Coordinates of C-alpha atoms and ligand atoms in Angstrom, one line a residue:
X1 CA 9.0 19.1 -14.7
X2 CA 12.4 17.7 -16.1
X3 CA 12.5 13.8 -16.7
X4 CA 15.9 12.4 -16.0
X5 CA 17.8 11.6 -19.3
X6 CA 18.5 7.9 -18.2
X7 CA 14.9 7.4 -17.1
X8 CA 13.3 4.0 -17.6
X9 CA 10.3 4.6 -19.4
X10 CA 8.4 1.6 -17.9
X11 CA 8.4 3.7 -14.7
X12 CA 7.3 6.9 -16.3
X13 CA 3.7 7.0 -15.0
X14 CA 4.3 6.3 -11.4
X15 CA 7.1 8.9 -11.1
X16 CA 5.1 11.4 -13.1
X17 CA 2.3 11.1 -10.6
X18 CA 4.6 11.2 -7.5
X19 CA 6.5 14.4 -8.9
X20 CA 3.3 16.0 -9.9
X21 CA 1.7 15.5 -6.7
X22 CA 4.7 17.0 -4.9
X23 CA 4.3 19.9 -7.3
X24 CA 7.9 19.6 -8.2
X25 CA 10.6 20.8 -10.7
X26 CA 14.1 19.5 -10.2
X27 CA 17.3 21.4 -9.1
X28 CA 20.8 19.8 -8.6
X29 CA 21.5 21.3 -5.1
X30 CA 19.8 19.8 -2.0
X31 CA 18.5 22.8 -0.1
X32 CA 14.8 22.3 -0.5
X33 CA 12.2 25.1 0.0
X34 CA 9.1 23.6 1.4
X35 CA 5.8 25.6 1.7
X36 CA 3.3 24.3 4.3
X37 CA -0.1 25.7 3.7
X38 CA -1.6 25.5 7.1
X39 CA -4.0 28.0 5.9
X40 CA -5.6 25.7 3.4
X41 CA -6.6 22.7 5.5
X42 CA -7.9 19.7 3.7
X43 CA -9.7 16.5 4.6
X44 CA -9.4 14.4 7.7
X45 CA -6.7 11.8 7.7
X46 CA -8.5 8.8 9.2
X47 CA -6.7 7.0 12.0
X48 CA -7.9 3.7 10.0
X49 CA -5.1 4.5 7.6
X50 CA -2.7 3.2 10.4
X51 CA -4.5 -0.2 10.6
X52 CA -3.0 -3.5 11.1
X53 CA -3.6 -7.0 9.6
X54 CA -2.9 -10.2 11.5
X55 CA -3.7 -13.6 9.8
X56 CA -3.3 -17.1 11.0
X57 CA -0.1 -17.5 9.3
X58 CA 3.2 -18.7 10.5
X59 CA 4.2 -17.4 13.9
X60 CA 1.9 -14.4 13.6
X61 CA -0.9 -15.3 15.9
X62 CA 0.5 -18.3 17.7
X63 CA 3.8 -17.4 19.5
X64 CA 3.6 -13.7 18.1
X65 CA 0.5 -12.7 20.1
X66 CA -0.9 -15.7 21.7
X67 CA 1.1 -18.3 23.7
X68 CA -1.6 -19.6 25.9
X69 CA -2.1 -19.5 29.6
X70 CA 0.3 -22.3 30.3
X71 CA 3.3 -20.8 28.5
X72 CA 6.5 -19.9 30.4
X73 CA 6.6 -16.7 28.3
X74 CA 4.9 -13.9 30.5
X75 CA 1.3 -13.7 29.5
X76 CA -1.9 -12.4 30.7
X77 CA -4.8 -14.9 29.9
X78 CA -2.7 -16.4 27.0
X79 CA -1.5 -13.0 25.4
X80 CA 2.1 -12.1 25.4
X81 CA 2.6 -9.2 27.9
X82 CA 5.6 -7.8 25.9
X83 CA 3.9 -7.7 22.6
X84 CA 0.5 -6.5 24.1
X85 CA 2.4 -3.5 25.9
X86 CA 4.3 -2.7 22.7
X87 CA 1.3 -2.8 20.4
X88 CA -0.7 -0.5 22.8
X89 CA 1.9 2.2 22.1
X90 CA 0.9 2.2 18.5
X91 CA -2.6 3.2 19.3
X92 CA -3.7 0.8 16.5
X93 CA -7.1 2.0 15.3
X94 CA -8.2 -1.2 13.6
X95 CA -7.1 -5.0 13.2
X96 CA -8.1 -7.2 10.4
X97 CA -8.5 -10.9 11.1
X98 CA -8.4 -13.9 10.5
X99 CA -7.0 -13.7 6.9
X100 CA -6.0 -13.2 4.1
X101 CA -6.2 -16.5 2.4
X102 CA -6.8 -18.2 5.7
X103 CA -10.2 -16.4 6.0
X104 CA -11.7 -18.2 3.0
X105 CA -11.2 -21.6 4.7
X106 CA -11.8 -20.6 8.2
X107 CA -15.1 -21.8 9.8
X108 CA -15.8 -19.7 12.9
X109 CA -17.6 -22.4 15.0
X110 CA -14.2 -24.3 15.1
X111 CA -12.8 -21.4 17.3
X112 CA -15.4 -21.1 19.9
X113 CA -16.0 -23.1 23.1
X114 CA -13.7 -24.8 25.5
X115 CA -10.2 -24.8 23.9
X116 CA -9.4 -28.4 24.6
X117 CA -12.5 -29.3 22.6
X118 CA -11.9 -27.3 19.5
X119 CA -11.2 -29.2 16.3
X120 CA -7.7 -29.3 14.9
X121 CA -7.5 -28.3 11.1
X122 CA -4.8 -28.0 8.7
X123 CA -3.7 -24.6 7.5
X124 CA -3.4 -25.6 3.9
X125 CA -2.4 -22.2 2.7
X126 CA 0.5 -21.5 5.0
X127 CA 2.9 -24.3 5.6
X128 CA 0.3 -27.1 6.1
X129 CA 0.5 -26.9 9.9
X130 CA -2.0 -28.0 12.3
X131 CA -4.5 -25.1 13.4
X132 CA -5.6 -25.9 16.9
X133 CA -8.2 -23.0 16.9
X134 CA -7.2 -21.9 20.3
X135 CA -7.2 -18.5 19.0
X136 CA -10.9 -17.9 17.8
X137 CA -13.4 -15.1 17.8
X138 CA -13.3 -14.5 21.6
X139 CA -9.6 -14.4 21.7
X140 CA -9.4 -12.0 18.8
X141 CA -12.2 -9.7 19.8
X142 CA -10.8 -9.6 23.5
X143 CA -7.4 -8.7 21.9
X144 CA -8.9 -5.8 20.1
X145 CA -10.6 -4.5 23.3
X146 CA -7.3 -5.0 25.4
X147 CA -5.6 -2.8 22.7
X148 CA -8.4 0.0 22.5
X149 CA -8.6 -0.9 18.8
X150 CA -11.4 -2.0 16.4
X151 CA -12.2 -5.1 14.7
X152 CA -12.3 -5.7 10.8
X153 CA -13.5 -9.3 10.3
X154 CA -12.9 -11.0 7.1
X155 CA -15.7 -13.5 6.4
X156 CA -15.6 -16.7 4.5
X157 CA -16.9 -16.6 0.9
X158 CA -14.8 -19.1 -0.8
X159 CA -15.6 -22.1 1.2
X160 CA -18.4 -20.9 3.5
X161 CA -22.1 -20.2 3.1
X162 CA -24.3 -17.0 3.5
X163 CA -25.7 -18.7 6.6
X164 CA -22.4 -19.4 8.3
X165 CA -21.3 -15.8 7.6
X166 CA -24.7 -14.3 8.8
X167 CA -24.6 -16.4 11.9
X168 CA -21.0 -15.4 12.8
X169 CA -22.1 -11.8 12.8
X170 CA -25.1 -12.7 14.7
X171 CA -22.9 -14.5 17.3
X172 CA -20.7 -11.4 17.7
X173 CA -23.3 -8.6 17.8
X174 CA -26.8 -10.1 18.8
X175 CA -28.2 -8.4 21.9
X176 CA -31.3 -10.6 22.0
X177 CA -31.9 -14.1 23.3
X178 CA -31.5 -16.0 20.1
X179 CA -29.7 -19.4 20.4
X180 CA -26.7 -17.9 18.7
X181 CA -26.4 -15.0 21.1
X182 CA -27.0 -17.4 24.1
X183 CA -24.2 -19.6 22.7
X184 CA -21.9 -16.6 23.0
X185 CA -23.0 -16.1 26.5
X186 CA -22.4 -19.7 27.4
X187 CA -18.9 -19.1 26.0
X188 CA -18.4 -16.4 28.4
X189 CA -19.3 -13.2 26.6
X190 CA -22.5 -11.5 27.7
X191 CA -22.3 -8.2 25.9
X192 CA -22.2 -8.1 22.2
X193 CA -19.0 -7.0 20.7
X194 CA -18.6 -3.9 18.4
X195 CA -18.0 -4.9 15.0
X196 CA -17.3 -1.7 12.9
X197 CA -16.1 -3.5 9.7
X198 CA -16.8 -6.7 7.9
X199 CA -15.0 -8.0 4.7
X200 CA -17.0 -10.2 2.4
X201 CA -14.2 -12.6 1.4
X202 CA -10.5 -11.9 0.6
X203 CA -8.7 -12.0 -2.8
X204 CA -11.6 -13.6 -4.5
X205 CA -9.7 -13.5 -7.7
X206 CA -7.2 -16.0 -6.2
X207 CA -7.0 -17.9 -2.9
X208 CA -10.4 -16.7 -2.0
X209 CA -12.2 -18.8 -4.8
X210 CA -10.5 -17.8 -8.3
X211 CA -13.5 -16.0 -9.4
X212 CA -14.2 -13.4 -12.1
X213 CA -15.5 -10.0 -10.8
X214 CA -18.7 -10.3 -12.5
X215 CA -19.5 -13.7 -10.5
X216 CA -18.2 -12.4 -7.2
X217 CA -20.3 -9.2 -7.5
X218 CA -23.2 -11.3 -7.6
X219 CA -22.0 -13.4 -4.7
X220 CA -21.2 -10.1 -2.8
X221 CA -24.7 -9.0 -3.2
X222 CA -26.2 -12.3 -2.0
X223 CA -23.8 -12.7 1.1
X224 CA -24.2 -9.0 2.2
X225 CA -28.0 -9.4 2.1
X226 CA -27.8 -11.6 5.1
X227 CA -25.2 -9.7 7.0
X228 CA -27.5 -8.2 9.6
X229 CA -26.8 -6.7 13.0
X230 CA -28.6 -4.6 15.6
X231 CA -28.9 -0.7 14.8
X232 CA -25.9 1.1 16.3
X233 CA -23.8 -1.9 15.8
X234 CA -24.0 -2.5 12.1
X235 CA -20.7 -3.0 10.4
X236 CA -19.5 -1.2 7.2
X237 CA -19.3 -3.9 4.6
X238 CA -16.2 -4.3 2.4
X239 CA -16.2 -6.0 -1.0
X240 CA -13.1 -8.0 -2.1
X241 CA -11.5 -6.0 -4.7
X242 CA -8.3 -6.2 -7.0
X243 CA -4.6 -5.6 -6.7
X244 CA -1.7 -3.6 -8.2
X245 CA -2.7 -1.4 -11.3
X246 CA -5.9 -3.4 -11.6
X247 CA -9.2 -1.3 -11.8
X248 CA -11.6 -3.9 -13.4
X249 CA -12.7 -5.3 -9.8
X250 CA -13.5 -1.7 -8.7
X251 CA -15.2 -1.1 -11.9
X252 CA -17.4 -4.1 -12.0
X253 CA -18.2 -3.8 -8.2
X254 CA -18.9 -0.2 -8.4
X255 CA -21.2 -0.5 -11.4
X256 CA -23.0 -3.6 -10.3
X257 CA -23.4 -3.3 -6.6
X258 CA -25.7 -0.3 -6.0
X259 CA -26.2 -0.6 -2.2
X260 CA -25.1 -2.5 0.7
X261 CA -21.4 -1.8 0.1
X262 CA -19.3 0.7 2.0
X263 CA -15.9 0.0 0.6
X264 CA -13.9 -2.2 -1.9
X265 CA -10.6 -3.6 -0.8
X266 CA -7.4 -3.4 -2.7
X267 CA -4.0 -5.1 -2.2
X268 CA -0.5 -4.1 -2.9
X269 CA 2.7 -5.7 -2.0
X270 CA 6.1 -4.1 -2.6
X271 CA 8.7 -6.4 -4.1
X272 CA 12.2 -5.1 -4.6
X273 CA 12.5 -6.8 -8.1
X274 CA 8.9 -6.4 -8.9
X275 CA 8.9 -10.3 -9.6
X276 CA 7.3 -12.9 -7.5
X277 CA 9.9 -15.7 -8.5
X278 CA 13.0 -13.8 -7.1
X279 CA 11.7 -11.0 -5.0
X280 CA 14.9 -9.8 -3.3
X281 CA 16.3 -10.4 0.1
X282 CA 15.3 -8.7 3.3
X283 CA 18.9 -7.9 4.4
X284 CA 22.2 -7.8 2.7
X285 CA 20.7 -6.2 -0.5
X286 CA 22.5 -4.0 -3.0
X287 CA 21.7 -0.3 -3.3
X288 CA 19.8 -1.1 -6.5
X289 CA 17.3 -3.0 -4.5
X290 CA 17.1 0.0 -2.1
X291 CA 16.0 2.3 -4.8
X292 CA 13.9 -0.2 -6.5
X293 CA 12.0 -0.8 -3.4
X294 CA 11.3 2.7 -2.7
X295 CA 10.3 3.2 -6.3
X296 CA 8.0 0.2 -6.3
X297 CA 6.3 1.1 -3.2
X298 CA 5.4 4.5 -4.6
X299 CA 3.6 3.0 -7.4
X300 CA 0.7 2.8 -4.9
X301 CA 0.0 6.5 -5.3
X302 CA -0.8 5.9 -9.2
X303 CA -2.7 2.6 -8.3
X304 CA -4.9 4.4 -5.8
X305 CA -5.5 7.2 -8.2
X306 CA -6.7 4.9 -10.9
X307 CA -9.1 3.3 -8.7
X308 CA -10.4 6.6 -7.1
X309 CA -11.2 7.7 -10.8
X310 CA -13.3 4.7 -11.3
X311 CA -15.1 5.4 -8.0
X312 CA -15.5 9.0 -8.9
X313 CA -17.4 7.9 -11.9
X314 CA -19.8 5.5 -10.3
X315 CA -20.0 7.0 -6.8
X316 CA -19.4 10.8 -7.2
X317 CA -20.9 11.3 -3.6
X318 CA -18.1 9.4 -2.2
X319 CA -20.2 7.0 -0.2
X320 CA -17.8 3.9 -1.2
X321 CA -14.3 3.8 0.2
X322 CA -11.2 2.1 -1.0
X323 CA -9.8 -0.3 1.6
X324 CA -6.1 -0.9 1.2
X325 CA -6.4 -3.8 3.5
X326 CA -3.1 -5.5 2.6
X327 CA 0.0 -3.5 1.9
X328 CA 3.7 -3.9 2.8
X329 CA 7.1 -5.3 1.7
X330 CA 7.4 -9.0 0.7
X331 CA 10.9 -10.6 0.4
X332 CA 12.3 -13.9 -0.4
X333 CA 12.1 -16.4 2.4
X334 CA 15.0 -16.3 5.1
X335 CA 17.4 -19.3 4.7
X336 CA 16.5 -21.9 7.2
X337 CA 13.0 -20.7 7.9
X338 CA 9.9 -22.5 6.7
X339 CA 8.9 -20.5 3.6
X340 CA 5.2 -20.8 4.1
X341 CA 5.6 -18.9 7.3
X342 CA 6.7 -15.6 5.4
X343 CA 9.0 -14.5 8.3
X344 CA 11.4 -11.8 7.1
X345 CA 13.9 -9.3 8.7
X346 CA 12.8 -5.6 8.7
X347 CA 15.3 -2.9 8.1
X348 CA 15.6 0.7 7.8
X349 CA 14.5 0.4 4.2
X350 CA 11.1 -1.0 5.5
X351 CA 10.7 2.1 7.8
X352 CA 11.1 4.3 4.8
X353 CA 8.7 2.2 2.8
X354 CA 6.1 2.7 5.7
X355 CA 6.7 6.5 5.8
X356 CA 6.5 6.9 2.1
X357 CA 3.1 5.1 2.2
X358 CA 1.9 7.2 5.0
X359 CA 2.6 10.3 3.1
X360 CA 1.0 8.9 0.0
X361 CA -2.2 7.7 2.0
X362 CA -2.6 11.1 3.5
X363 CA -3.0 12.7 0.0
X364 CA -5.7 10.0 -0.8
X365 CA -7.6 10.4 2.5
X366 CA -10.8 11.4 0.8
X367 CA -11.4 8.2 -0.7
X368 CA -8.9 6.0 1.0
X369 CA -10.8 4.9 4.0
X370 CA -8.6 2.3 5.5
X371 CA -5.0 0.7 5.1
X372 CA -3.7 -2.5 6.8
X373 CA -0.2 -3.2 7.0
X374 CA 0.8 -6.9 6.3
X375 CA 1.3 -8.2 9.1
X376 CA 1.6 -7.4 12.7
X377 CA 3.9 -9.8 14.2
X378 CA 6.5 -12.1 12.6
X379 CA 4.9 -12.2 9.1
X380 CA 6.1 -10.1 6.1
X381 CA 6.6 -6.3 7.0
X382 CA 6.0 -6.9 10.7
X383 CA 6.1 -4.2 13.5
X384 CA 7.3 -6.9 16.0
X385 CA 9.5 -9.9 15.7
X386 CA 9.7 -12.5 18.5
X387 CA 11.8 -15.6 19.2
X388 CA 10.7 -17.7 22.1
X389 CA 10.6 -15.2 25.1
X390 CA 12.4 -12.4 23.3
X391 CA 10.8 -9.6 21.3
X392 CA 12.2 -6.7 19.1
X393 CA 10.6 -3.7 17.6
X394 CA 11.4 -3.4 14.0
X395 CA 12.0 -0.1 12.0
X396 CA 8.7 -0.4 10.8
X397 CA 7.2 -0.3 14.3
X398 CA 9.2 3.0 14.9
X399 CA 7.9 4.4 11.7
X400 CA 4.2 3.8 12.9
X401 CA 5.0 5.1 16.3
X402 CA 6.5 8.3 15.0
X403 CA 3.3 8.9 12.9
X404 CA 0.8 8.4 15.5
X405 CA 0.1 12.1 15.6
X406 CA -1.3 12.0 12.2
X407 CA -4.2 9.7 13.3
X408 CA -7.4 11.7 12.8
X409 CA -5.5 14.9 12.0
X410 CA -6.4 17.4 9.2
X411 CA -4.5 17.2 6.0
X412 CA -2.3 20.3 5.1
X413 CA -1.0 20.6 1.6
X414 CA 2.7 20.8 1.0
X415 CA 4.6 22.0 -2.0
X416 CA 8.3 21.8 -2.8
X417 CA 9.4 25.0 -4.8
X418 CA 11.7 22.6 -6.6
X419 CA 12.7 18.9 -6.1
X420 CA 16.0 17.1 -6.5
X421 CA 16.2 13.5 -7.5
X422 CA 18.2 10.5 -6.1
X423 CA 19.1 8.5 -9.2
X424 CA 20.7 5.1 -9.6
X425 CA 21.0 3.4 -12.9
X426 CA 17.6 3.6 -14.8
X427 CA 15.7 4.7 -11.7
X428 CA 14.9 8.1 -10.3
X429 CA 13.0 9.1 -7.3
X430 CA 12.3 12.4 -5.5
X431 CA 15.0 13.0 -2.9
X432 CA 12.4 13.9 -0.2
X433 CA 8.8 13.0 0.4
X434 CA 6.8 15.3 2.8
X435 CA 3.5 15.4 4.4
X436 CA 1.9 17.8 7.1
X437 CA -1.3 18.0 9.2
X438 CA -2.8 19.7 12.3
X439 CA -3.8 17.7 15.0
X440 CA -6.7 17.9 17.5
X441 CA -4.8 19.7 19.9
X442 CA -3.7 22.4 17.3
X443 CA -0.2 21.3 16.5
X444 CA 1.4 21.1 13.1
X445 CA 3.0 17.8 12.5
X446 CA 5.3 17.3 9.4
X447 CA 6.6 14.0 8.2
X448 CA 9.7 13.7 5.9
X449 CA 11.4 11.0 4.2
X450 CA 15.0 11.4 2.8
X451 CA 15.3 8.6 0.3
X452 CA 19.0 9.3 -0.6
X453 CA 21.1 6.9 1.1
X454 CA 24.2 9.0 0.8
X455 CA 23.4 12.6 1.2
X456 CA 21.7 14.6 3.9
X457 CA 19.1 17.2 2.7
X458 CA 18.6 20.8 4.0
X459 CA 15.0 21.7 4.3
X460 CA 13.5 25.2 4.9
X461 CA 9.8 25.1 5.4
X462 CA 7.7 28.1 5.2
X463 CA 4.8 27.8 7.6
X464 CA 1.9 29.6 6.0
X465 CA -0.8 30.6 8.4
X466 CA 0.7 28.8 11.5
X467 CA 2.2 31.0 14.4
X468 CA 5.0 28.7 15.3
X469 CA 6.3 29.1 18.9
X470 CA 8.4 26.0 19.3
X471 CA 9.4 22.9 17.3
X472 CA 10.9 19.6 18.1
X473 CA 11.4 16.5 16.3
X474 CA 12.8 12.9 16.0
X475 CA 14.5 11.1 13.2
X476 CA 15.1 7.5 12.4
X477 CA 18.3 6.6 10.5
X478 CA 21.3 4.3 10.8
X479 CA 24.6 3.6 9.2
X480 CA 23.6 0.9 6.7
X481 CA 20.8 0.7 4.3
X482 CA 20.0 -2.7 5.7
X483 CA 20.4 -1.8 9.4
X484 CA 18.0 -3.6 11.6
X485 CA 17.5 -4.7 15.1
X486 CA 18.2 -8.2 16.3
X487 CA 17.5 -10.2 19.5
X488 CA 21.1 -9.6 20.4
X489 CA 21.0 -5.9 19.3
X490 CA 17.5 -4.7 19.7
X491 CA 18.3 -1.0 19.6
X492 CA 20.2 -0.7 16.5
X493 CA 17.6 1.4 14.7
X494 CA 15.7 3.7 17.1
X495 CA 14.3 7.1 16.6
X496 CA 16.7 10.0 18.0
X497 CA 16.1 13.7 18.7
X498 CA 16.8 16.0 15.8
X499 CA 17.7 19.7 15.8
X500 CA 14.9 22.0 14.3
X501 CA 15.6 25.7 14.2
X502 CA 12.7 28.3 14.0
X503 CA 13.5 31.3 11.8
X504 CA 11.6 33.9 9.9
X505 CA 8.2 32.4 10.2
X506 CA 9.6 29.0 9.0
X507 CA 11.6 26.3 10.1
X508 CA 15.0 24.8 9.0
X509 CA 16.5 21.3 9.6
X510 CA 19.0 18.9 8.2
X511 CA 17.3 15.5 7.2
X512 CA 20.1 12.8 7.5
X513 CA 20.7 10.5 4.6
X514 CA 18.1 7.6 4.5
X515 CA 15.9 8.8 7.2
X516 CA 12.3 9.2 8.5
X517 CA 11.7 12.4 10.4
X518 CA 8.6 13.7 12.2
X519 CA 8.4 17.3 13.5
X520 CA 5.9 18.7 15.9
X521 CA 5.5 22.5 15.8
X522 CA 3.5 24.2 18.6
X523 CA 1.8 27.5 18.2
Ligands
AHR1 O1 -0.3 -11.6 3.7 C1 -0.3 -12.7 3.0 C2 -1.3 -13.2 1.9 O2 -1.2 -12.4 1.0 C3 -2.7 -13.2 2.4 O3 -3.1 -14.1 3.0 C4 -3.4 -13.0 1.0 O4 -4.5 -12.2 1.1 C5 -2.3 -12.2 0.3 O5 -2.1 -12.8 -1.1

């Protein structure tokens, strides 16, 4: 493998991992030979890699999903009709709630019972706004059912007790006549809800309590002990882990918690600059921030690998999964917006970020059991933005929608014979990223990202062991690197059909510059 001459050594490790995983050498022309080894199927790509995260933050829940029954915005029982319809299309497998940082100061009893009698609290993490608790346990779990999704509850370790956490799980899942179960019934829900995932705290190294991993590991053991639910409805329990390149949280948890832990969370946010003080803008950014954002997002490949290596050592049987339960882009606050609401525009760049992450997640599907983008509506790398009664689907939404066939598909290895690079300044990234899988109905799906904002890329793919009869596809691209949808122009960035040619047991297509493409091949 050739390392570019003007390569910045700080970035060596991450790019090495990326190129090595792609099996790539480098060439100068952009006709890329891709072999898709359908005769060597791998692991299942869990649908949970396409999860969402919705926190009580800014206009994520209130206005974004919940407007209340008395709103002029069309709604059903308080949920926005437009947003619910759009979310259904994404076949969302799992939603994490109520935080984030909010989770560790959320007391679930505030959010049950008649809405007009619920206490008003202050959301100290996010803008200091009043939290009416109008959206609580029933409202969230009913949302999950409306969407045909599954619940991932984040419990309060930082400012809550083991008893409070245990009783929340009991409230949601008890099928007996305990006072807690009867309380749920008196609040209008007879049947227990299904709770497949329960997180024990969030970012306990920071907003969740500023703990050390050693201290939290003991707390995890204690809290998890009391998390009980009826057989058949016992959630997988997820410990709060580290972030970025860190492995010490995974290491301490994996070595000191030897039972009652199904997963360890990890968080990684993509910042164009890599610096929290000045992150970079969501629109109107230079090409240098296009490439740095794509480069930075691909570092997750190496971060996952590092944590997987730790788990392989302590858990060779593979019982404990990694849960990347917060990922996505994080930009500087938009001018004239409340900075604590984390509202940001979403451009074609975000769609490429999403697709690059999906391609990476697929390669880690053995150990990566879940990933949740931050966050669903109006917050960070949102799939939907709203303004009063208006709603737009973001480029990230379209990337999620295009990749839905990958949910619960079977991983197929892909290999580029040689790989070109897109280079700007001291950063180099591979020109194209690819992934492939076979679906339950026997189709072959191929996801392709062309990172180069200037040049299209010719692809010729050999389909080993797949008798292709027909192929079709859609691509997401636009004129500008920061192209985005607005409430005035909601269809600026939308997927379009793309020509795919079947020839000689393979397929050929031209990937537009700066694009995300998904091809479906039928046998
Ligand atoms: O997603 C926004 C915040 O980022 C979450 O509340 C927190 O967990 C993380 O730091």
